[in-house]
mmCIF file with all atom_site columns, C-alpha atoms in Angstrom:
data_model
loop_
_atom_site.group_PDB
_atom_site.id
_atom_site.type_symbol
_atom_site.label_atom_id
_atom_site.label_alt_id
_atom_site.label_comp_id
_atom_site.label_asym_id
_atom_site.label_entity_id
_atom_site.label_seq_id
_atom_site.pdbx_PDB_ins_code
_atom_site.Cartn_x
_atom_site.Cartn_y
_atom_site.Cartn_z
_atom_site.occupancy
_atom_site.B_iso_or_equiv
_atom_site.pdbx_formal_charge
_atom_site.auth_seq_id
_atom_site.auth_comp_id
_atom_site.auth_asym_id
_atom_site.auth_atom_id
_atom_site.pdbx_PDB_model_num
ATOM 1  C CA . UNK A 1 1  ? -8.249  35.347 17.690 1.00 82.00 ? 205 UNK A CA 1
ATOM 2  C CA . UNK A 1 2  ? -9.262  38.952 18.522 1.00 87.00 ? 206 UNK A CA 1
ATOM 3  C CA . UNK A 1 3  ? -9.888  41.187 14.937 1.00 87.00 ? 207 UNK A CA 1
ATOM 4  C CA . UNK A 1 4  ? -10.165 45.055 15.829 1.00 85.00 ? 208 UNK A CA 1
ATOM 5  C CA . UNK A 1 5  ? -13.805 46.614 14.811 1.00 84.00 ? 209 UNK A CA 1
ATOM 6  C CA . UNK A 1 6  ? -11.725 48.675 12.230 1.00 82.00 ? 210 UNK A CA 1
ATOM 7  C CA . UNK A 1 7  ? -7.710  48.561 11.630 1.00 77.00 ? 211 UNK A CA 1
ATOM 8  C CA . UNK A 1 8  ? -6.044  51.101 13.711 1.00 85.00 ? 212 UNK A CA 1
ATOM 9  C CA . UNK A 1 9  ? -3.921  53.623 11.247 1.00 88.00 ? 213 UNK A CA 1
ATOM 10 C CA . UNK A 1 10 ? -0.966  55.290 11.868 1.00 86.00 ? 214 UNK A CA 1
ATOM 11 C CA . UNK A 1 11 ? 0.583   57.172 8.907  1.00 89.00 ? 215 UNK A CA 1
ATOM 12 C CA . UNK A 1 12 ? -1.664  56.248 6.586  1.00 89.00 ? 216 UNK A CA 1
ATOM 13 C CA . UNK A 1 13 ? -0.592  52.355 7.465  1.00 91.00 ? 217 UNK A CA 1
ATOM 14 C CA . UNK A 1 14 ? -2.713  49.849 8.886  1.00 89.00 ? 218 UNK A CA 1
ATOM 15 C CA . UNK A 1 15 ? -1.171  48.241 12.265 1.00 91.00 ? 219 UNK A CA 1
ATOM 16 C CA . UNK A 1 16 ? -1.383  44.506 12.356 1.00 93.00 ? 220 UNK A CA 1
ATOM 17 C CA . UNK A 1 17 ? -3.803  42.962 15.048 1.00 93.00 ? 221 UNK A CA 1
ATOM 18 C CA . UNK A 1 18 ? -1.142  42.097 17.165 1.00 94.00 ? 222 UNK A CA 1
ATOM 19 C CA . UNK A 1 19 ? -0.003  46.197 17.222 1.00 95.00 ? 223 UNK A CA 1
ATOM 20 C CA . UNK A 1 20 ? -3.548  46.776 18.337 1.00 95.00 ? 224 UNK A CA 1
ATOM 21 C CA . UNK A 1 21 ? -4.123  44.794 20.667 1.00 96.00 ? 225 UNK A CA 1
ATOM 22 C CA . UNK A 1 22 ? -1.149  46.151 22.534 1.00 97.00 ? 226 UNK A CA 1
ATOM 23 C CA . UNK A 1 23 ? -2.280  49.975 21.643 1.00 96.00 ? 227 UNK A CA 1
ATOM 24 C CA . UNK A 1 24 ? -5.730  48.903 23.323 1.00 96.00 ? 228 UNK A CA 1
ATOM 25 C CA . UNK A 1 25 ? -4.416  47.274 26.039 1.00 98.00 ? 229 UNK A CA 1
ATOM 26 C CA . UNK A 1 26 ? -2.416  49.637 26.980 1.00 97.00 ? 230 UNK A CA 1
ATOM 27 C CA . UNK A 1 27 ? -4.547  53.252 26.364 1.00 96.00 ? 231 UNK A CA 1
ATOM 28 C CA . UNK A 1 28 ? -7.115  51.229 28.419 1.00 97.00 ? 232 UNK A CA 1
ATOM 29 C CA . UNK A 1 29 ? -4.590  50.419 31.382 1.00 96.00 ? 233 UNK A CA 1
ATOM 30 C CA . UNK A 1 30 ? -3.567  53.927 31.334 1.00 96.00 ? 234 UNK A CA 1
ATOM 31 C CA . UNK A 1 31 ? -6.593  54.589 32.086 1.00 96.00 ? 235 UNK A CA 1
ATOM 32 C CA . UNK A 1 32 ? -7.443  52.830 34.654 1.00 95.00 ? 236 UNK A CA 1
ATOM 33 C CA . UNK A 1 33 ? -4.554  54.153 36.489 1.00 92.00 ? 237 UNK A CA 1
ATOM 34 C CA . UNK A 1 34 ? -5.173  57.581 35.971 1.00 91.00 ? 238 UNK A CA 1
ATOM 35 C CA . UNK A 1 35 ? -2.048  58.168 33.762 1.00 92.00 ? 239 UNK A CA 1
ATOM 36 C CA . UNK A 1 36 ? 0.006   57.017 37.253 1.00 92.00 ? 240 UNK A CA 1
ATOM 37 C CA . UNK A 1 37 ? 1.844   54.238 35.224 1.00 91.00 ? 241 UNK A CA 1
ATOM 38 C CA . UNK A 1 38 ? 5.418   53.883 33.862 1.00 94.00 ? 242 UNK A CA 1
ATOM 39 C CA . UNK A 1 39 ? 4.829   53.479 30.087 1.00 94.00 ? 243 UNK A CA 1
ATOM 40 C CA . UNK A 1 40 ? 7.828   50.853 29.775 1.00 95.00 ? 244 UNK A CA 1
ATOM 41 C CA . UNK A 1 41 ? 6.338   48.563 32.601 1.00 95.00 ? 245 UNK A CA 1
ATOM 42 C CA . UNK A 1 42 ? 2.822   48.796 30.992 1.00 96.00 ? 246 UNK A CA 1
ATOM 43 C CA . UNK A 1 43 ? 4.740   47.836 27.726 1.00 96.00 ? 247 UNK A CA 1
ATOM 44 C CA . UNK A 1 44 ? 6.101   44.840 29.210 1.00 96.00 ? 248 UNK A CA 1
ATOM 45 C CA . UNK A 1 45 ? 2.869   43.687 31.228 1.00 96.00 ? 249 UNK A CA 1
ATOM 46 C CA . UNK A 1 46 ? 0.916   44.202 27.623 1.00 97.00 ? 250 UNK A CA 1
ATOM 47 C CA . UNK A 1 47 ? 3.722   42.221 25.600 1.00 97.00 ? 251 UNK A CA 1
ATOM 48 C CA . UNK A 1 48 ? 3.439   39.597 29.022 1.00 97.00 ? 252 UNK A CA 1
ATOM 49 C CA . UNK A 1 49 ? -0.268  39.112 28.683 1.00 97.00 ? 253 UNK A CA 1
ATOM 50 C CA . UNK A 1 50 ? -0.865  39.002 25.391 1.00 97.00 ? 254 UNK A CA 1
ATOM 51 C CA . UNK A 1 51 ? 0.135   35.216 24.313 1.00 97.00 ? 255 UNK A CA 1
ATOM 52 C CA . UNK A 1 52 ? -2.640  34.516 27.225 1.00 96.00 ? 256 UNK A CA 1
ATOM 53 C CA . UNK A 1 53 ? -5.297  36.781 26.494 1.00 97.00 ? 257 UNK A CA 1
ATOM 54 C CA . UNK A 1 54 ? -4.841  37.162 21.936 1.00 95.00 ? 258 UNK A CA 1
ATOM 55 C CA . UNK A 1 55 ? -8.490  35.787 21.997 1.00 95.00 ? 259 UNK A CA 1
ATOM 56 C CA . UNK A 1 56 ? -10.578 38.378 24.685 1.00 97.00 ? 260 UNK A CA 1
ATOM 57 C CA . UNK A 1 57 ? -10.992 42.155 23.614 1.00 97.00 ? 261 UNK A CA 1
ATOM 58 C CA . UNK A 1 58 ? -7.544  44.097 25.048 1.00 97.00 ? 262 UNK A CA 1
ATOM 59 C CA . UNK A 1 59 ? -9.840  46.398 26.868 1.00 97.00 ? 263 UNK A CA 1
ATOM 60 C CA . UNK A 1 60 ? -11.692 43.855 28.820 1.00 97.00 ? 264 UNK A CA 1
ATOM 61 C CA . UNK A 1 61 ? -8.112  42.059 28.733 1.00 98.00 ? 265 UNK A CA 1
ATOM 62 C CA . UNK A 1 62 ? -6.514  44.972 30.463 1.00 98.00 ? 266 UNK A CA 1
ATOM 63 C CA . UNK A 1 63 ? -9.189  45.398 32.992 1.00 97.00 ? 267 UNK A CA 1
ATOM 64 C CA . UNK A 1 64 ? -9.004  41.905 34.477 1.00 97.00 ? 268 UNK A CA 1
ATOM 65 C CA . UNK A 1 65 ? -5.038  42.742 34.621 1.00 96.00 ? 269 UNK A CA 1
ATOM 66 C CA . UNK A 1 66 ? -5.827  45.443 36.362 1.00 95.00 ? 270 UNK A CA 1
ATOM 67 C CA . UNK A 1 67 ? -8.195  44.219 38.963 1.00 93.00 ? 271 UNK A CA 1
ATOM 68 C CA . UNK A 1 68 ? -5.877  41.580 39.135 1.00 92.00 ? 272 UNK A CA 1
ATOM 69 C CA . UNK A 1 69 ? -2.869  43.601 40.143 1.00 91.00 ? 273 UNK A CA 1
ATOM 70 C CA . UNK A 1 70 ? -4.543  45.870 42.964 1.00 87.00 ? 274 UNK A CA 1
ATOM 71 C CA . UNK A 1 71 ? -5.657  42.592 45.156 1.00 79.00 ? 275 UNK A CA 1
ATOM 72 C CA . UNK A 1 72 ? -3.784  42.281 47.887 1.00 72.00 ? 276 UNK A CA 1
ATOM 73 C CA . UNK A 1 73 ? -2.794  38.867 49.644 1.00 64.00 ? 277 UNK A CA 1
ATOM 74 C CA . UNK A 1 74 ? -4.112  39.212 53.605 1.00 67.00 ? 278 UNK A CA 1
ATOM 75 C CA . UNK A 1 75 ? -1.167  40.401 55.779 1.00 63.00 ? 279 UNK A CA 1
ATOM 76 C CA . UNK A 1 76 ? -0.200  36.927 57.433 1.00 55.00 ? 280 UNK A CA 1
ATOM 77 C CA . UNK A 1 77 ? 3.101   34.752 57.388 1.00 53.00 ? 281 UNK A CA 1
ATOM 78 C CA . UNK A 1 78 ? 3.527   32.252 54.829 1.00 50.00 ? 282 UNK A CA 1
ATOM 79 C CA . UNK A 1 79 ? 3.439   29.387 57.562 1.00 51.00 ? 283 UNK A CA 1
ATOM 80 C CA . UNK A 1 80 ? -0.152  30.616 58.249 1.00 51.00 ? 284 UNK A CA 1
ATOM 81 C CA . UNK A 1 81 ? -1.133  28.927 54.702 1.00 47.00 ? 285 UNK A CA 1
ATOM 82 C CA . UNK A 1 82 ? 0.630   25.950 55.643 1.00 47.00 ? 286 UNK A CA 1
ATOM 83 C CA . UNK A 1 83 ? -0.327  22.919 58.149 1.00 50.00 ? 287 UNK A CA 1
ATOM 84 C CA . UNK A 1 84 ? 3.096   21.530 59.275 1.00 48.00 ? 288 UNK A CA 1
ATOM 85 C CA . UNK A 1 85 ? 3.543   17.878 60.113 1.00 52.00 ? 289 UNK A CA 1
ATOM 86 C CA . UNK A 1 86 ? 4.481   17.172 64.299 1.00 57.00 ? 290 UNK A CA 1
ATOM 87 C CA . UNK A 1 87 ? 8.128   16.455 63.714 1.00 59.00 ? 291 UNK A CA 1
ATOM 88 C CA . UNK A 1 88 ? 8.496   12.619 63.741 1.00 56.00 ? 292 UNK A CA 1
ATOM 89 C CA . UNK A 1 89 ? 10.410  10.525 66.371 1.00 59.00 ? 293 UNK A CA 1
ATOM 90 C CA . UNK A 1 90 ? 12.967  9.025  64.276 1.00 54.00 ? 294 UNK A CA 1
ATOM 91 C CA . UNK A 1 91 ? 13.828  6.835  67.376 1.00 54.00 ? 295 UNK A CA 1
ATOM 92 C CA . UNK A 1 92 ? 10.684  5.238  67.133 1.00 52.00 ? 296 UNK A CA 1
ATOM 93 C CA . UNK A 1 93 ? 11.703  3.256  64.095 1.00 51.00 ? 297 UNK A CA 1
ATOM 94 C CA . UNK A 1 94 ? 14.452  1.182  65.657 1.00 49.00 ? 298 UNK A CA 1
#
């Protein structure tokens, strides 16, 4: 499991690792989009990701997200990925 370099305080209180993660995570996504984020979606991806990702640094964590999200699937039809069977002759059979 990820451990912060030092506990993150707000308050005076120390968050939990699981609150820092998410703080990370999220600061560093913000980043990455230049502030041009909706801060309840980011919440959401962050809560999402982190059951999958608890063990790598958020920061690194949030950059693979990131990467992630901006590649684009090539502009083709969905039967493009597919090779289709030749219809069968069902007469054949009798």
């Amino acid at each position: 499991m990820w451990k912060p370099d030092r506990p993150l305080m707000i308050a005076g209180r120390a968050l939990s690792d699981h609150d820092t993660w998410l703080i990370e995570f999220e600061e560093e996504f913000h980043e990455l989009c230049d502030g041009q984020i909706d801060p309840l979606w980011l919440a959401g991806l962050a809560c999402t990701l982190y059951p999958l990702n608890k063990d790598r640094a958020p920061r690194e964590a949030a950059g693979v997200a990131f990467t992630t999200l901006g590649y684009e699937l090539p502009h083709r039809a969905l039967e493009d990925f597919f090779v289709l069977a030749p219809p069968s002759d069902r007469s054949a059979l009798h």
